[in-house]
Short mmCIF file of C-alpha atoms in Angstrom, two decimals:
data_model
loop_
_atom_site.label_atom_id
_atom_site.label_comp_id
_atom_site.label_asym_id
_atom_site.label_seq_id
_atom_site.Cartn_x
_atom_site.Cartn_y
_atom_site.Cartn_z
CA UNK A 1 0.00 0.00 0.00
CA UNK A 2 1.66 3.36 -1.10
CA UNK A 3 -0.85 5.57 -0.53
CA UNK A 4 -2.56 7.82 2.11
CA UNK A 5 -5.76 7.77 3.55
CA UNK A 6 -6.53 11.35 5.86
CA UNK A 7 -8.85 13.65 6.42
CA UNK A 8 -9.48 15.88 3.34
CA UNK A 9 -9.00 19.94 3.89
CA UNK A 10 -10.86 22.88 1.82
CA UNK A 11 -7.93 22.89 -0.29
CA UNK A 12 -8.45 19.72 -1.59
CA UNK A 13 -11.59 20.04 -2.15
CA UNK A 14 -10.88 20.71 -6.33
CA UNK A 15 -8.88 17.74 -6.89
CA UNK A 16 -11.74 15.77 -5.34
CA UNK A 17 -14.08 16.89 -7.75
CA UNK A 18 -11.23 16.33 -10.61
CA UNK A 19 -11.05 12.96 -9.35
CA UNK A 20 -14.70 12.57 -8.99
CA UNK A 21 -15.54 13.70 -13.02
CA UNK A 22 -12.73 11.53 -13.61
CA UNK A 23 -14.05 8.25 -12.36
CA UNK A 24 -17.76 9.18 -12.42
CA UNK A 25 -16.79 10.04 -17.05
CA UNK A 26 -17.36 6.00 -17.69
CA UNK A 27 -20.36 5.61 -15.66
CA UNK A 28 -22.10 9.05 -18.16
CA UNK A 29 -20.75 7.42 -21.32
CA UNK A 30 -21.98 3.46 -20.29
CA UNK A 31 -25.45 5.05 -19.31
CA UNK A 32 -25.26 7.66 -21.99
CA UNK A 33 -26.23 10.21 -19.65
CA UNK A 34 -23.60 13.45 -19.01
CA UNK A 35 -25.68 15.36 -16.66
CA UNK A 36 -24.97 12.72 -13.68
CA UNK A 37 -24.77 14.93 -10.38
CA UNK A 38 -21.16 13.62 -9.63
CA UNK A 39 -20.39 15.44 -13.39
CA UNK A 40 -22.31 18.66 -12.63
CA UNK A 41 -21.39 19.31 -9.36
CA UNK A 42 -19.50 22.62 -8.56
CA UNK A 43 -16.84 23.35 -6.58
CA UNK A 44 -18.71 25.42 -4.21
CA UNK A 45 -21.40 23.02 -3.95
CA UNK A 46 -18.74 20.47 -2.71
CA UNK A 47 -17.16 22.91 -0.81
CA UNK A 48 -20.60 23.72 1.07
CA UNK A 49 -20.78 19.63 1.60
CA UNK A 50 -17.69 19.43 3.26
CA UNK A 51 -18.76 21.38 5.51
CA UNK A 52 -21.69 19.24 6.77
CA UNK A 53 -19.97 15.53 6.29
CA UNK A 54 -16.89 14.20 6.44
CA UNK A 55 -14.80 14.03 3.91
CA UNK A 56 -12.13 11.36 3.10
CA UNK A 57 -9.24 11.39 0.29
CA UNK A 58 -6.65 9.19 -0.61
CA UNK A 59 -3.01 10.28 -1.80
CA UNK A 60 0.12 9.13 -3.19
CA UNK A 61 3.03 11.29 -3.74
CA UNK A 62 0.72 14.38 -2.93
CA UNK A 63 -2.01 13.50 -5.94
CA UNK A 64 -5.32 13.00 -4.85
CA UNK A 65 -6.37 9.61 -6.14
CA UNK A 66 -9.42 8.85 -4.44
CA UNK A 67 -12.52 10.08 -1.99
CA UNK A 68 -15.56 9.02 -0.19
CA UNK A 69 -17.40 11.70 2.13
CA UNK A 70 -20.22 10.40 4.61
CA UNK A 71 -22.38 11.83 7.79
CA UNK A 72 -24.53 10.37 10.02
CA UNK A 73 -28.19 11.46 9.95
CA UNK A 74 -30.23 11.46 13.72
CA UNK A 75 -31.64 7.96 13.24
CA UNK A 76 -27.89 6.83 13.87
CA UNK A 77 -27.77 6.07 9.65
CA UNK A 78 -24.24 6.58 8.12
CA UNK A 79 -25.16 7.96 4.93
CA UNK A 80 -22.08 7.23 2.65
CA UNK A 81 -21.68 8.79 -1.18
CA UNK A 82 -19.06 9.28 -3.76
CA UNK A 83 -16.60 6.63 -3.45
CA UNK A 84 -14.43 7.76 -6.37
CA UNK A 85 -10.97 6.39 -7.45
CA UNK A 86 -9.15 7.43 -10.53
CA UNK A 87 -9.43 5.09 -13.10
CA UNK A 88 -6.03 4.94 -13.49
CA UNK A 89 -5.90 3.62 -9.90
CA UNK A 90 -8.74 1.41 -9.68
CA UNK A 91 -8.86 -2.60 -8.69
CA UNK A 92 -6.20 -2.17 -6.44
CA UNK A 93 -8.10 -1.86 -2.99
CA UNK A 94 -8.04 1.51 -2.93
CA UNK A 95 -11.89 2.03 -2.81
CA UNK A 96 -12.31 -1.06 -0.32
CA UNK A 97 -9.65 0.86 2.31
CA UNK A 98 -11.97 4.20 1.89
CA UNK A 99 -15.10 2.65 2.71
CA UNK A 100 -13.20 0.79 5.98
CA UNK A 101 -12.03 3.98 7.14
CA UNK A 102 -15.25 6.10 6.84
CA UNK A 103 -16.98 2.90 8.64
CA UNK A 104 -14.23 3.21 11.43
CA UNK A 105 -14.93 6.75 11.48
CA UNK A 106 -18.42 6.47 12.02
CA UNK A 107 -18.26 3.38 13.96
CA UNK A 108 -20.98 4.20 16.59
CA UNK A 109 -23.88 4.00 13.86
CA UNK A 110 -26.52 1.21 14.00
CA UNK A 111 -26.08 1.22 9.71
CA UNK A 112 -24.39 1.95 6.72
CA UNK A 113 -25.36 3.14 3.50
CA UNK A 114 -24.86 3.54 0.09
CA UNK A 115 -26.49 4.37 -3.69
CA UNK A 116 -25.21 2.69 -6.65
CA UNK A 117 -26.96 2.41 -10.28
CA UNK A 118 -28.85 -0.63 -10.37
CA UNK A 119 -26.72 -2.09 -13.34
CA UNK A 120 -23.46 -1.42 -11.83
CA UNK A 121 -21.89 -4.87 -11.39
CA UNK A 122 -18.95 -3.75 -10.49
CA UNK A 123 -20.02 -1.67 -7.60
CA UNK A 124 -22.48 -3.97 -6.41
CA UNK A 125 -20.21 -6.67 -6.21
CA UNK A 126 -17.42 -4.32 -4.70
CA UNK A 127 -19.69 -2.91 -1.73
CA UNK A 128 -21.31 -6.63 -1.42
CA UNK A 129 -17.76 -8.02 -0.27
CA UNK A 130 -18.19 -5.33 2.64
CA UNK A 131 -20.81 -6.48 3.83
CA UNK A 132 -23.56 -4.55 1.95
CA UNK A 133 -26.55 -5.48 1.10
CA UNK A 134 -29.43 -4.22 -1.61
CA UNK A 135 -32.50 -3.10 0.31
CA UNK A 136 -33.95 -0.68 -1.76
CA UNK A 137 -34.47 0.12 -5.31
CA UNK A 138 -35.25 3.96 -6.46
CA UNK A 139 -35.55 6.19 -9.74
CA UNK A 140 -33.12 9.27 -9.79
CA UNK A 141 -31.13 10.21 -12.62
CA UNK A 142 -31.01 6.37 -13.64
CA UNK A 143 -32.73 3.37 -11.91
CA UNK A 144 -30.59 2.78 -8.58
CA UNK A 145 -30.49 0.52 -5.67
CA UNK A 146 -29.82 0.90 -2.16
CA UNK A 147 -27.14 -0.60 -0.04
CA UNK A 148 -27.34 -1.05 3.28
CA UNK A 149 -24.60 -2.73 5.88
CA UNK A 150 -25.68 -3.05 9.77
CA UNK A 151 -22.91 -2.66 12.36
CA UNK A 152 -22.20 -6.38 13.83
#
């Protein structure tokens, strides 16, 4: 493992959202769909996230190569979005040691969970080996399905 895995600061914030285009660029062009949320979101709009959730990047040699952000609603829910890795730098584990560390971070919640598109093998089968499950299925952009993992 050479690679970091901190606490992202406001001034990381822009190669989050480079990273986050990046990786979310084959999910638009396999759905045929550009105006995904993770491709129109602005800087400032991330910026104003961070603010509420925590926020999660991983590094090597000082390049942002991956995020997840999450918070923790009332109900003790750990909502978790926007596990990105570059492409570049994905199927190396990378995405599996984000989601541990936000779930260590947030380790007092009853549950976690997480939105994927409902055709998304990959990311199904990824947050499956966690521990996730599908419990939900719901119509945004694209036809999606809920995730949900509950703390042993």
């Amino acid at each position: 493992m050479n690679y970091q895995i901190e606490l992202a600061e406001e001034n990381d914030m822009e190669d989050i959202l480079e990273v986050q285009k990046k990786a979310f660029m084959s999910e638009a062009e396999r759905l045929q769909n550009s105006d995904l949320a993770p491709l129109t979101q602005s800087l400032e709009n991330l910026q104003q996230e961070a603010l509420k959730k925590t926020v999660l990047k991983c590094s090597r040699n000082g390049q942002v190569i991956g995020s997840v952000r999450a918070g923790a609603d009332e109900e003790g829910i750990c909502h978790i979005g926007r596990l990105v890795v570059l492409p570049s730098e994905s199927n190396q584990g990378i995405g599996q040691q984000l989601m541990t560390q936000i779930e260590a971070i947030f380790k007092d919640c009853l549950a976690y969970e997480i939105f994927t598109a409902a055709d998304s093998s990959r990311t199904i089968h990824l947050y499956g080996k966690l521990g996730y499950r599908i419990t939900d299925h719901v119509t945004m952009d694209v036809e999606m399905v809920i995730m949900r993992k509950t703390r042993p």
